[in-house]
Amino acid sequence: AFLDLTGPNEIEGMWKESTTLPCAYVPVEDFVQQTLMWTVVHDQSSGTIFRRDGSGDHILLSEYRDRVSVPKDAPGNVSLHILNLEVSDRGTYTCQVTWRASNNSLITKEITTKMEVVKVAVTKPVIRAGKLGLTVPDGARTSLTCVASGSPPISYRWFRSSPGGKAQLLSSQAELAWDSLRLSDAGMYYCEAENR
């Protein structure tokens, strides 16, 4: 239909990831886009996030600053792109476009999209165990790698345990490497993986 906005009624975004709220129309020759506004209604508040007019693009809500954008060089595509979603971003978003016709009359259309923000299930890191008892020749170059799955970010630590003593922290990387092994490097090594 004539200058109708299209986009979904509902959308699901993932926490800490980015998402796009689609809003588009088919440009018509005698109608020029005057203003574009994206507004939101949250649980407790509402406001205008983004406004595009003759003076440029304006981000009006501080919690969206440096996190939202709308394509510039795609006529008819006025979708809102949001980075690094927070749970508090869930709400009802309205895309409103006003066009000026060749006879100077104005036409305004809008669509609303409800967005939920889902948290991914958090999982503890699980380390993939390697074979026990690695024999490497003196002077060789070698490394031990810790591989863990689970919710990112995962941090790693390598330790060496000495008989009857405390474990000694060797590295905070996933890989523990030696350029040239010495006999004194023999021992028991273990890795610890940690996430939030």
Coordinates of C-alpha atoms in Angstrom, one line a residue:
A1 CA 0.0 0.0 0.0
F2 CA 1.0 3.6 -0.5
L3 CA 3.8 4.7 1.8
D4 CA 3.0 2.0 4.4
L5 CA 5.6 1.1 7.0
T6 CA 6.4 -2.6 7.4
G7 CA 8.0 -4.4 10.3
P8 CA 7.2 -7.2 12.8
N9 CA 4.8 -6.9 15.7
E10 CA 7.1 -8.7 18.1
I11 CA 10.8 -9.3 18.2
E12 CA 13.1 -11.1 20.6
G13 CA 16.6 -9.8 21.3
M14 CA 19.4 -11.5 23.2
W15 CA 20.9 -9.9 26.2
K16 CA 24.4 -8.3 25.6
E17 CA 24.0 -8.8 21.8
S18 CA 22.8 -6.4 19.1
T19 CA 19.5 -6.4 17.3
T20 CA 17.6 -4.6 14.6
L21 CA 14.0 -3.4 14.9
P22 CA 12.9 -3.4 11.2
C23 CA 10.9 -0.5 9.8
A24 CA 10.8 0.1 6.0
Y25 CA 8.7 1.7 3.2
V26 CA 8.8 1.9 -0.5
P27 CA 9.9 5.4 -1.5
V28 CA 7.5 7.3 -3.7
E29 CA 8.8 10.0 -6.1
D30 CA 6.6 13.0 -5.1
F31 CA 7.0 12.4 -1.4
V32 CA 10.1 13.4 0.6
Q33 CA 10.9 12.0 4.1
Q34 CA 10.8 15.0 6.5
T35 CA 11.2 13.4 9.9
L36 CA 11.8 9.9 11.3
M37 CA 11.2 9.3 15.0
W38 CA 11.8 6.2 17.1
T39 CA 10.1 6.3 20.5
V40 CA 9.9 3.7 23.3
V41 CA 7.5 2.8 26.1
H42 CA 9.2 0.9 28.9
D43 CA 7.7 -0.5 32.1
Q44 CA 8.2 2.9 34.0
S45 CA 9.1 5.4 31.3
S46 CA 8.7 6.5 27.7
G47 CA 10.6 8.9 25.4
T48 CA 12.0 9.6 22.0
I49 CA 15.2 7.6 21.4
F50 CA 16.1 8.8 17.9
R51 CA 15.0 11.7 15.6
R52 CA 16.1 12.4 12.0
D53 CA 15.2 15.7 10.4
G54 CA 16.6 18.4 8.2
S55 CA 19.3 19.2 10.9
G56 CA 20.6 15.6 11.0
D57 CA 20.4 12.6 13.4
H58 CA 19.7 13.1 17.1
I59 CA 19.9 10.5 19.9
L60 CA 17.7 12.0 22.7
L61 CA 17.7 9.3 25.4
S62 CA 21.1 9.1 27.2
E63 CA 20.9 5.4 27.9
Y64 CA 20.9 4.8 24.1
R65 CA 23.8 7.1 23.3
D66 CA 26.5 5.3 21.3
R67 CA 24.2 2.3 21.1
V68 CA 21.7 3.1 18.3
S69 CA 21.9 3.9 14.6
V70 CA 19.6 4.0 11.6
P71 CA 20.9 3.3 8.0
K72 CA 21.8 6.6 6.2
D73 CA 22.2 5.5 2.5
A74 CA 19.3 3.1 2.2
P75 CA 16.1 4.9 1.0
G76 CA 13.1 3.5 2.7
N77 CA 15.0 1.5 5.3
V78 CA 14.6 3.3 8.7
S79 CA 15.3 0.3 10.9
L80 CA 16.7 1.0 14.4
H81 CA 19.9 -0.9 15.2
I82 CA 20.6 -1.3 18.9
L83 CA 24.0 -2.6 20.3
N84 CA 24.7 -4.4 23.6
L85 CA 21.1 -5.0 24.6
E86 CA 20.2 -4.6 28.3
V87 CA 17.2 -6.2 29.9
S88 CA 15.8 -2.7 30.6
D89 CA 15.6 -2.2 26.7
R90 CA 12.5 -4.4 26.5
G91 CA 9.4 -2.4 25.7
T92 CA 7.2 -1.2 22.8
Y93 CA 9.0 0.7 20.1
T94 CA 7.3 3.0 17.6
C95 CA 8.7 3.9 14.2
Q96 CA 7.1 7.1 12.9
V97 CA 7.8 8.7 9.5
T98 CA 6.4 12.0 8.1
W99 CA 6.7 12.8 4.4
R100 CA 6.1 16.1 2.6
A101 CA 4.2 15.9 -0.6
S102 CA 4.9 18.0 -3.7
N103 CA 1.8 20.2 -2.7
N104 CA 3.4 20.7 0.7
S105 CA 0.9 18.6 2.6
L106 CA 2.2 16.2 5.2
I107 CA 1.5 12.5 5.7
T108 CA 2.5 10.6 8.9
K109 CA 2.5 6.8 9.4
E110 CA 3.7 4.7 12.3
I111 CA 4.1 1.1 13.3
T112 CA 4.9 -0.4 16.7
T113 CA 7.1 -3.4 17.6
K114 CA 7.2 -5.1 21.0
M115 CA 10.7 -6.3 22.0
E116 CA 11.5 -8.8 24.7
V117 CA 15.2 -9.2 25.8
V118 CA 16.1 -12.7 26.8
K119 CA 19.0 -13.8 28.9
V120 CA 20.8 -16.9 27.7
A121 CA 21.0 -19.7 30.2
V122 CA 24.3 -19.2 32.0
T123 CA 26.4 -22.4 32.1
K124 CA 29.5 -23.2 34.2
P125 CA 32.6 -23.9 32.2
V126 CA 33.4 -27.5 31.4
I127 CA 37.0 -28.4 30.6
R128 CA 37.7 -31.0 28.0
A129 CA 40.3 -33.2 29.7
G130 CA 43.5 -34.2 27.9
K131 CA 45.4 -37.5 28.2
L132 CA 47.3 -37.8 31.5
G133 CA 51.0 -38.5 31.4
L134 CA 52.6 -36.6 28.6
T135 CA 56.3 -37.4 27.9
V136 CA 58.3 -34.8 26.0
P137 CA 62.1 -34.9 25.2
D138 CA 64.5 -32.5 27.0
G139 CA 65.0 -29.3 25.0
A140 CA 61.8 -29.7 23.0
R141 CA 59.3 -26.9 22.4
T142 CA 55.8 -27.8 23.6
S143 CA 52.5 -26.4 25.0
L144 CA 49.5 -27.4 27.0
T145 CA 46.1 -25.9 26.0
C146 CA 43.1 -25.6 28.2
V147 CA 39.8 -26.0 26.3
A148 CA 36.5 -25.1 28.1
S149 CA 32.9 -24.6 27.0
G150 CA 30.3 -22.6 28.7
S151 CA 29.0 -19.0 28.9
P152 CA 31.6 -16.5 27.8
P153 CA 33.7 -14.8 28.8
I154 CA 35.9 -17.6 30.2
S155 CA 39.2 -16.9 31.9
Y156 CA 41.9 -19.5 32.3
R157 CA 44.7 -20.1 34.8
W158 CA 47.5 -22.7 34.7
F159 CA 49.1 -24.1 37.9
R160 CA 51.9 -26.4 38.7
S161 CA 51.6 -28.4 41.9
S162 CA 54.7 -29.3 43.8
P163 CA 54.7 -32.4 46.1
G164 CA 53.5 -31.4 49.6
G165 CA 53.6 -27.7 48.6
K166 CA 51.3 -25.0 47.3
A167 CA 50.2 -24.8 43.7
Q168 CA 52.1 -22.2 41.8
L169 CA 50.3 -20.0 39.3
L170 CA 52.1 -20.0 35.9
S171 CA 49.9 -18.3 33.4
S172 CA 46.5 -16.6 32.9
Q173 CA 46.2 -17.7 29.3
A174 CA 44.4 -20.7 27.8
E175 CA 47.8 -22.0 26.5
L176 CA 50.9 -22.7 28.6
A177 CA 54.0 -22.8 26.4
W178 CA 57.7 -23.7 26.7
D179 CA 60.3 -22.8 24.1
S180 CA 62.8 -25.3 25.5
L181 CA 61.9 -27.9 28.1
R182 CA 64.3 -28.7 30.9
L183 CA 64.2 -31.8 33.2
S184 CA 63.1 -29.4 36.1
D185 CA 59.9 -28.7 34.2
A186 CA 58.6 -32.2 34.9
G187 CA 55.6 -32.3 37.2
M188 CA 51.9 -32.1 37.6
Y189 CA 50.1 -29.2 35.8
Y190 CA 46.5 -28.3 35.9
C191 CA 44.2 -25.7 34.4
E192 CA 41.3 -23.8 36.0
A193 CA 38.5 -22.2 33.9
E194 CA 36.2 -19.6 35.3
N195 CA 33.2 -17.5 34.1
R196 CA 30.7 -15.2 35.8

